[in-house]
Coordinates of C-alpha atoms and ligand atoms in Angstrom, one line a residue:
M267 CA 96.4 232.9 59.2
I268 CA 100.1 232.5 58.7
L269 CA 99.0 229.9 56.0
L270 CA 97.6 232.7 53.8
K271 CA 101.1 234.0 53.4
S272 CA 102.3 230.6 52.2
I273 CA 100.1 230.7 49.1
P274 CA 102.6 231.0 46.3
K275 CA 102.9 234.1 44.2
V276 CA 101.0 233.6 41.0
D277 CA 103.9 234.9 38.7
K278 CA 106.4 232.6 40.3
F279 CA 104.0 229.6 40.5
V280 CA 103.1 229.7 36.8
S281 CA 106.7 229.7 35.8
N282 CA 106.9 226.1 37.1
P283 CA 108.4 224.0 34.2
A284 CA 105.4 221.7 34.6
F285 CA 103.4 224.3 32.7
K286 CA 106.0 224.9 29.9
N287 CA 103.8 223.5 27.1
C288 CA 100.6 225.2 28.3
S289 CA 99.0 228.4 27.3
K290 CA 100.2 230.9 29.8
Q291 CA 97.0 233.0 29.8
L292 CA 94.8 229.9 30.5
I293 CA 97.2 228.7 33.3
I294 CA 97.1 232.1 35.0
S295 CA 93.3 232.2 34.9
I296 CA 93.0 228.7 36.4
V297 CA 95.6 229.4 39.1
K298 CA 94.0 232.7 40.1
E299 CA 90.7 230.9 40.6
L300 CA 92.4 228.0 42.4
F301 CA 94.2 230.4 44.8
E302 CA 91.0 232.3 45.4
N303 CA 89.3 229.1 46.6
L304 CA 92.4 228.2 48.6
R305 CA 92.2 231.5 50.4
E306 CA 88.6 230.9 51.3
E307 CA 89.4 227.4 52.5
I308 CA 92.1 228.7 54.8
L309 CA 89.9 231.5 56.2
S310 CA 87.2 229.0 57.0
Q311 CA 89.8 226.7 58.4
R312 CA 88.9 223.8 56.1
I313 CA 92.6 223.2 55.4
D314 CA 95.7 223.5 57.5
S315 CA 98.6 223.0 55.0
I316 CA 99.6 223.9 51.5
N317 CA 101.3 221.5 49.2
E318 CA 102.7 223.1 46.1
E319 CA 103.1 219.9 44.1
E320 CA 99.5 219.2 44.7
L321 CA 98.5 222.6 43.5
V322 CA 100.5 222.0 40.3
S323 CA 98.8 218.8 39.6
K324 CA 95.4 220.3 40.4
T325 CA 96.1 223.1 37.9
L326 CA 97.1 220.6 35.2
D327 CA 94.0 218.5 35.8
K328 CA 91.8 221.5 35.4
Y329 CA 93.8 222.6 32.3
N330 CA 93.4 219.2 30.7
Q331 CA 89.7 219.1 31.6
I332 CA 89.1 222.4 29.8
T333 CA 91.3 221.7 26.7
S334 CA 90.2 218.2 25.9
S335 CA 87.5 217.8 23.3
S336 CA 84.1 217.4 24.8
L337 CA 82.6 215.9 21.6
K338 CA 84.1 212.4 21.3
K339 CA 83.8 209.4 19.0
V340 CA 81.6 206.7 20.5
I341 CA 80.8 203.2 19.2
N342 CA 77.1 202.8 18.8
A343 CA 76.3 199.2 19.8
T344 CA 72.7 199.9 20.7
G345 CA 71.5 198.7 17.3
V346 CA 69.4 201.9 16.9
I347 CA 70.5 203.2 13.5
I348 CA 69.3 206.8 13.7
H349 CA 70.2 207.4 17.3
T350 CA 69.3 211.0 18.2
N351 CA 71.6 211.1 21.3
L352 CA 74.5 209.6 19.3
G353 CA 74.5 212.0 16.4
R354 CA 71.9 210.5 14.1
S355 CA 73.3 209.8 10.6
L356 CA 77.0 209.2 9.9
I357 CA 78.9 210.6 7.0
D358 CA 81.0 208.2 5.0
K359 CA 84.8 208.8 5.4
N360 CA 85.5 209.0 1.6
V361 CA 82.6 211.4 1.1
F362 CA 83.9 213.6 3.9
D363 CA 87.3 213.6 2.3
R364 CA 85.8 214.9 -0.9
V365 CA 84.1 217.7 0.9
K366 CA 87.2 218.7 2.9
E367 CA 88.5 220.8 0.1
I368 CA 85.4 223.0 0.0
A369 CA 85.7 223.7 3.8
T370 CA 89.4 224.3 3.7
S371 CA 89.5 226.6 0.7
Y372 CA 87.6 229.5 -0.9
N373 CA 84.7 228.3 -3.1
N374 CA 81.8 229.5 -5.2
L375 CA 79.2 229.3 -2.5
E376 CA 77.6 232.5 -3.6
Y377 CA 79.5 233.2 -6.8
N378 CA 78.5 232.6 -10.3
L379 CA 81.7 231.4 -12.0
E380 CA 80.3 231.8 -15.5
E381 CA 79.1 235.4 -15.1
G382 CA 81.6 236.6 -12.6
K383 CA 79.0 237.9 -10.2
R384 CA 77.0 237.1 -7.2
G385 CA 75.4 233.6 -7.3
E386 CA 72.8 231.8 -5.3
R387 CA 73.8 229.6 -2.3
Y388 CA 70.8 227.3 -2.8
A389 CA 71.4 226.7 -6.5
H390 CA 74.2 224.3 -6.0
I391 CA 72.0 221.5 -4.9
S392 CA 68.6 222.2 -6.4
K393 CA 69.3 220.6 -9.8
I394 CA 70.4 217.3 -8.2
I395 CA 67.5 217.2 -5.7
C396 CA 64.9 218.0 -8.3
K397 CA 66.2 215.2 -10.5
L398 CA 66.3 212.8 -7.6
L399 CA 62.8 213.6 -6.3
G400 CA 61.0 214.8 -9.3
C401 CA 60.1 218.1 -7.7
E402 CA 59.8 221.6 -9.2
D403 CA 62.1 223.3 -6.7
V404 CA 63.8 222.8 -3.3
L405 CA 65.1 224.9 -0.4
I406 CA 67.5 223.8 2.3
V407 CA 67.3 225.2 5.8
N408 CA 69.0 224.4 9.1
N409 CA 66.8 221.5 10.1
N410 CA 63.3 220.2 9.6
A411 CA 62.1 222.0 12.7
S412 CA 63.1 225.3 11.0
A413 CA 61.5 224.1 7.8
V414 CA 58.2 223.7 9.5
F415 CA 58.6 227.1 11.2
L416 CA 59.5 228.8 7.9
V417 CA 56.6 227.3 6.0
L418 CA 54.0 228.2 8.6
N419 CA 55.4 231.7 9.1
T420 CA 55.5 232.4 5.4
F421 CA 52.0 231.1 4.4
A422 CA 49.9 231.1 7.5
K423 CA 50.8 234.0 9.7
N424 CA 47.5 235.1 11.4
K425 CA 45.7 232.4 9.4
E426 CA 44.3 229.0 10.2
V427 CA 46.2 225.8 9.5
I428 CA 44.1 222.6 9.7
V429 CA 45.7 219.6 11.4
S430 CA 44.2 216.3 12.6
R431 CA 44.1 215.8 16.4
G432 CA 45.8 212.4 15.8
E433 CA 48.9 214.2 14.4
L434 CA 49.6 216.9 17.0
V435 CA 53.0 215.3 17.8
E436 CA 55.7 216.1 20.3
I437 CA 59.1 214.8 19.3
G438 CA 62.3 214.9 21.3
G439 CA 63.9 218.2 22.2
S440 CA 60.4 219.8 23.0
F441 CA 59.3 220.2 19.4
R442 CA 55.5 220.3 19.7
I443 CA 53.3 221.1 16.7
P444 CA 50.9 223.4 18.6
D445 CA 53.8 225.4 20.1
V446 CA 55.7 225.7 16.9
M447 CA 52.5 226.8 15.2
N448 CA 52.0 229.4 17.9
S449 CA 55.4 230.9 17.7
S450 CA 55.3 231.0 13.9
G451 CA 52.2 233.2 14.1
A452 CA 49.9 230.5 12.6
I453 CA 46.6 229.6 14.1
L454 CA 46.1 225.9 14.8
K455 CA 42.7 224.5 13.8
E456 CA 42.4 221.0 15.3
I457 CA 40.1 218.6 13.6
G458 CA 38.8 215.1 14.1
T459 CA 39.5 213.0 17.3
T460 CA 42.6 211.4 18.6
N461 CA 41.9 208.1 16.8
K462 CA 39.8 209.1 13.8
T463 CA 39.9 211.9 11.3
H464 CA 37.8 211.9 8.1
T465 CA 38.0 214.0 5.0
K466 CA 34.7 215.7 6.0
D467 CA 36.5 217.0 9.1
Y468 CA 38.9 218.9 6.8
L469 CA 36.2 220.1 4.5
N470 CA 33.9 221.2 7.3
S471 CA 36.6 223.3 8.9
I472 CA 37.7 225.3 5.8
N473 CA 36.7 228.9 6.1
E474 CA 37.8 232.3 4.6
N475 CA 40.7 232.5 7.1
T476 CA 42.1 229.0 6.3
A477 CA 45.6 229.1 4.6
M478 CA 46.7 225.5 4.7
L479 CA 45.9 221.9 5.2
M480 CA 48.8 220.3 7.0
K481 CA 49.7 216.7 7.7
V482 CA 52.3 215.7 10.3
H483 CA 54.1 212.4 10.4
K484 CA 53.4 210.4 13.6
S485 CA 57.1 209.9 14.1
N486 CA 57.3 208.3 17.5
Y487 CA 54.0 206.7 18.1
S488 CA 51.3 204.8 16.2
I489 CA 47.5 204.7 16.6
E490 CA 46.3 201.2 16.3
G491 CA 42.8 199.6 16.5
F492 CA 39.7 201.7 15.7
S493 CA 41.5 204.4 13.9
Q494 CA 41.5 206.3 10.6
E495 CA 43.6 209.1 9.1
V496 CA 43.4 210.9 5.8
G497 CA 46.3 210.3 3.4
F498 CA 48.4 213.1 2.1
E499 CA 47.2 212.5 -1.5
K500 CA 43.6 213.1 -0.4
I501 CA 44.7 216.2 1.5
I502 CA 46.4 217.5 -1.7
D503 CA 43.1 217.0 -3.6
M504 CA 41.1 218.9 -1.0
A505 CA 43.6 221.8 -0.9
N506 CA 43.6 222.1 -4.7
E507 CA 39.8 222.1 -4.8
N508 CA 39.7 224.9 -2.2
S509 CA 42.7 226.9 -3.5
L510 CA 44.6 226.2 -0.3
I511 CA 48.2 225.1 0.3
D512 CA 48.8 221.5 1.3
Y513 CA 51.9 220.8 3.4
Y514 CA 53.3 217.5 4.8
D515 CA 55.9 217.6 7.6
M516 CA 57.1 214.2 6.7
G517 CA 59.7 214.0 9.5
S518 CA 62.2 211.4 8.3
G519 CA 61.4 211.3 4.6
H520 CA 63.0 208.3 2.8
I521 CA 63.8 208.0 -0.8
V522 CA 65.0 204.4 -1.1
D523 CA 62.3 201.7 -0.5
L524 CA 62.7 200.3 3.0
P525 CA 63.6 196.6 3.6
Y526 CA 61.6 194.2 5.8
G527 CA 58.3 195.2 4.3
L528 CA 58.4 198.5 6.1
Q529 CA 57.7 200.5 3.0
N530 CA 54.2 199.0 2.7
K531 CA 53.4 201.2 5.7
E532 CA 55.5 204.2 4.8
P533 CA 55.3 205.7 1.3
S534 CA 58.5 207.4 0.1
V535 CA 59.1 211.1 -0.8
L536 CA 59.0 210.0 -4.4
D537 CA 55.6 208.4 -3.9
Y538 CA 54.2 211.6 -2.6
M539 CA 55.8 213.8 -5.3
K540 CA 53.7 212.0 -7.9
F541 CA 50.7 213.8 -6.5
N542 CA 52.4 217.2 -7.1
P543 CA 52.0 218.6 -3.5
S544 CA 52.4 222.3 -2.7
L545 CA 55.1 221.6 -0.1
L546 CA 56.7 218.8 1.8
S547 CA 59.6 218.8 4.2
F548 CA 61.9 216.3 5.9
S549 CA 65.2 216.0 7.8
G550 CA 68.5 215.6 6.1
D551 CA 70.0 213.4 8.7
K552 CA 67.2 210.9 9.4
L553 CA 66.5 208.2 6.7
L554 CA 68.0 210.3 4.0
G555 CA 71.3 209.6 5.7
S556 CA 73.0 212.9 5.2
V557 CA 73.8 216.0 7.4
Q558 CA 71.5 218.0 9.7
A559 CA 69.3 220.0 7.4
G560 CA 65.7 220.7 6.6
I561 CA 64.7 219.9 3.0
I562 CA 61.7 221.6 1.6
V563 CA 60.5 220.5 -1.8
G564 CA 57.4 221.4 -3.8
K565 CA 56.1 223.9 -6.3
K566 CA 58.4 226.6 -7.5
K567 CA 56.0 229.5 -6.8
Y568 CA 55.8 228.5 -3.1
I569 CA 59.6 227.9 -2.8
E570 CA 60.1 231.3 -4.3
K571 CA 57.9 232.8 -1.7
L572 CA 59.8 231.0 1.1
K573 CA 63.1 232.5 -0.3
K574 CA 61.7 236.0 0.1
N575 CA 61.0 235.5 3.9
Q576 CA 63.5 237.5 5.9
L577 CA 63.6 234.5 8.3
L578 CA 65.5 232.4 5.8
R579 CA 68.6 234.5 6.5
M580 CA 68.5 233.2 10.1
L581 CA 67.8 229.6 9.1
R582 CA 70.3 229.3 6.2
V583 CA 72.9 226.5 6.1
D584 CA 76.7 226.6 5.8
K585 CA 78.9 225.5 2.9
L586 CA 79.8 222.3 4.7
T587 CA 76.2 221.3 4.9
L588 CA 75.6 222.0 1.3
A589 CA 78.8 220.3 0.2
L590 CA 78.0 217.1 2.2
L591 CA 74.4 217.2 1.0
E592 CA 75.5 217.5 -2.6
E593 CA 77.8 214.5 -2.3
N594 CA 75.1 212.4 -0.6
M595 CA 72.4 213.4 -3.1
K596 CA 74.7 212.4 -5.9
A597 CA 75.3 209.0 -4.3
L598 CA 71.5 208.5 -4.0
L599 CA 71.0 209.5 -7.6
L600 CA 73.7 207.1 -8.7
E601 CA 72.4 204.5 -6.4
K602 CA 75.7 204.2 -4.6
Y603 CA 74.1 203.3 -1.3
E604 CA 77.4 202.1 0.1
E605 CA 78.3 205.7 0.5
I606 CA 75.4 206.4 2.8
P607 CA 76.1 204.7 6.2
T608 CA 72.5 204.9 7.4
L609 CA 71.3 202.9 4.3
K610 CA 74.3 200.6 4.4
M611 CA 73.4 199.6 8.0
L612 CA 69.7 199.4 7.1
F613 CA 70.3 196.9 4.3
K614 CA 72.9 194.8 6.1
T615 CA 71.7 191.2 6.2
T616 CA 71.6 189.1 9.3
D617 CA 74.2 186.9 7.7
E618 CA 76.6 189.8 7.4
L619 CA 75.8 190.8 11.0
K620 CA 76.5 187.2 12.2
E621 CA 79.8 187.2 10.4
N622 CA 80.9 190.3 12.2
A623 CA 79.6 189.1 15.6
T624 CA 81.5 185.8 15.1
K625 CA 84.6 187.7 14.2
L626 CA 84.5 189.6 17.6
K627 CA 83.4 186.4 19.5
N628 CA 86.5 184.5 18.2
E629 CA 88.8 187.4 19.4
I630 CA 87.3 187.7 22.9
D631 CA 86.2 184.1 23.7
S632 CA 89.2 183.5 25.9
L633 CA 88.6 186.7 27.8
C634 CA 84.9 186.5 28.8
K635 CA 81.7 184.6 28.3
C636 CA 79.9 185.7 25.1
S637 CA 77.3 184.3 22.8
L638 CA 75.5 185.2 19.6
V639 CA 71.9 186.4 20.1
N640 CA 69.2 186.8 17.4
T641 CA 67.4 190.0 18.4
S642 CA 65.6 192.9 16.9
T643 CA 66.2 196.6 16.9
L644 CA 64.6 199.9 15.7
I645 CA 65.6 202.3 12.9
G646 CA 65.1 205.2 15.3
G647 CA 65.0 208.9 14.7
G648 CA 61.3 209.0 14.5
T649 CA 61.0 207.0 11.3
T650 CA 59.0 203.8 11.7
P651 CA 57.6 203.8 15.2
N652 CA 57.0 200.5 16.9
Q653 CA 58.4 198.5 14.0
R654 CA 61.2 196.2 14.9
I655 CA 63.8 195.0 12.4
P656 CA 65.9 191.8 12.8
S657 CA 69.4 192.1 14.1
V658 CA 72.3 190.0 15.6
A659 CA 74.0 190.8 18.9
L660 CA 76.8 189.4 21.1
S661 CA 75.9 189.1 24.8
I662 CA 78.8 189.8 27.0
Q663 CA 79.1 188.3 30.5
I664 CA 82.0 189.2 32.9
K665 CA 82.4 187.2 36.1
N666 CA 81.2 189.0 39.2
Y667 CA 79.7 191.9 37.2
K668 CA 76.0 192.5 36.8
P669 CA 74.7 193.7 33.4
N670 CA 74.4 197.3 34.4
K671 CA 77.9 197.3 35.7
I672 CA 79.1 195.9 32.4
E673 CA 77.1 198.5 30.6
Q674 CA 78.8 201.2 32.6
L675 CA 82.3 199.8 32.0
F676 CA 81.7 199.7 28.3
R677 CA 80.2 203.2 28.4
E678 CA 83.3 204.5 30.2
N679 CA 85.2 203.2 27.2
K680 CA 82.8 204.9 24.8
I681 CA 81.1 201.8 23.7
I682 CA 77.3 202.2 24.1
G683 CA 75.4 198.9 24.3
R684 CA 72.1 197.9 25.6
I685 CA 70.6 195.6 28.3
E686 CA 68.0 193.1 27.1
N687 CA 66.5 190.2 29.1
D688 CA 69.1 190.9 31.9
K689 CA 72.0 190.6 29.5
F690 CA 74.4 193.2 28.2
L691 CA 74.3 193.2 24.4
L692 CA 76.5 194.6 21.6
D693 CA 74.2 195.0 18.6
F694 CA 75.9 194.6 15.3
K695 CA 73.4 196.5 13.2
T696 CA 75.2 199.7 14.2
I697 CA 78.8 198.5 14.8
Q698 CA 81.0 199.6 11.8
D699 CA 83.3 197.0 10.3
D700 CA 86.5 198.9 11.4
E701 CA 85.3 199.2 15.0
I702 CA 85.6 195.5 15.8
K703 CA 89.3 195.8 16.4
I704 CA 88.7 198.8 18.7
I705 CA 86.1 196.8 20.7
V706 CA 88.6 193.9 21.1
E707 CA 91.2 196.3 22.5
K708 CA 88.7 198.0 24.9
I709 CA 87.5 194.6 26.1
K710 CA 91.0 193.6 26.9
E711 CA 91.5 196.8 28.9
I712 CA 88.2 196.3 30.7
I713 CA 88.9 192.6 31.7
N714 CA 92.6 193.2 32.6
G715 CA 91.6 196.2 34.7
Ligands
PLP177 C1 62.2 214.8 13.4 C2 61.0 215.6 13.1 C3 61.0 217.0 13.0 C4 62.2 217.8 13.4 O1 63.3 217.5 12.5 P1 64.8 218.0 12.8 O2 65.5 217.7 11.6 O3 65.2 217.2 14.0 O4 64.7 219.4 13.1 C5 59.9 217.6 12.7 N1 58.7 216.9 12.5 C6 58.7 215.6 12.5 C7 57.4 214.9 12.3 C8 59.8 214.9 12.8 O5 59.8 213.5 12.9

């Protein structure tokens, strides 16, 4: 146990010049833990010598591990535009710059500059959204999941909400309509069958305890074949006739008509607003292409009631969210789609994708075997399930490496691609123009070891 005595004194050890640029407090805490483990290892005779230099480098490793940022930029070469695991929608750099001043200075978030008194946080963006969507009023909450929760809790606590069995969705991150309904206090009234729901199913289920007719977007699946669902416009009619609230959890909620004929299957928020629904909600960072937020639009009297729910205080959004949303909504209103990366990517033509793919191919042709591939990808984010859109990719082959090894090497360099038909692909639908030169550098590093 003589070895125990050779563990350095903490005070002396941390004064090592190797730590001179480090936070002393953090170094001390790491060293104490390290020495504690060392003591145990000595006592259980797992080590028989102590090397101070090794201890210094172990301490620095740990220090760097803790202090480096865990959230990192990655290059999305999967082709999936709204990739939930990779942060969904991007914010344009210039838009972000315009918003920076709001975050880094005081602002009128809840201050009425004309009257010199308290103002309303949600007012900043309501005018622009109402203009954009043709709705009476709007409310912004943390995300669409909280929008659903707030709507159900406000209007259907201890009351029945009628939903088609074909629409009882589970989306990623364990958001399940029956469970959300349950925790909000609403009572789920399932109607119809998995494949078919008729208007009479809604009408037959209405009783004195019914509060709402709800429709949910089938975000990540489709029911094909012998199937039928009731459109939201019909649900709005039935709700009106029975003095009930109609509500559509639209999930993604797009405003701009989708390319590739996709809009034929997916009416936009504007299409639905023409029917004057009670309430409709969707995500800020899916096809709308902005930040994480839940956007609830509809009739003023219902939005007013939502604002009075104490829960709103728990679900409210920050100034950064509102500032980004305001800029993005302005861009949409002015049809400046180039400022919304999600839309920019969506509308990129295969010719443009080919051009970028060729640019990269020319740069790396001498390094590895690569070829242009016509392929297809998904919008993602629970928007248009099972509907593929055309794209262009570059398949990368490296001598002696299998596709999954190549995938791993790229991933270690924060380039996330995909494997298709036993080939590793970089899909250009989601690669940003300024990322091509980064990919070239990374490929050089990968190939040259
Ligand atoms: C995505 C989605 C949600 C959840 O939206 P978040 O913004 O992720 O909270 C809720 N309902 C449907 C139908 C969705 O597609």
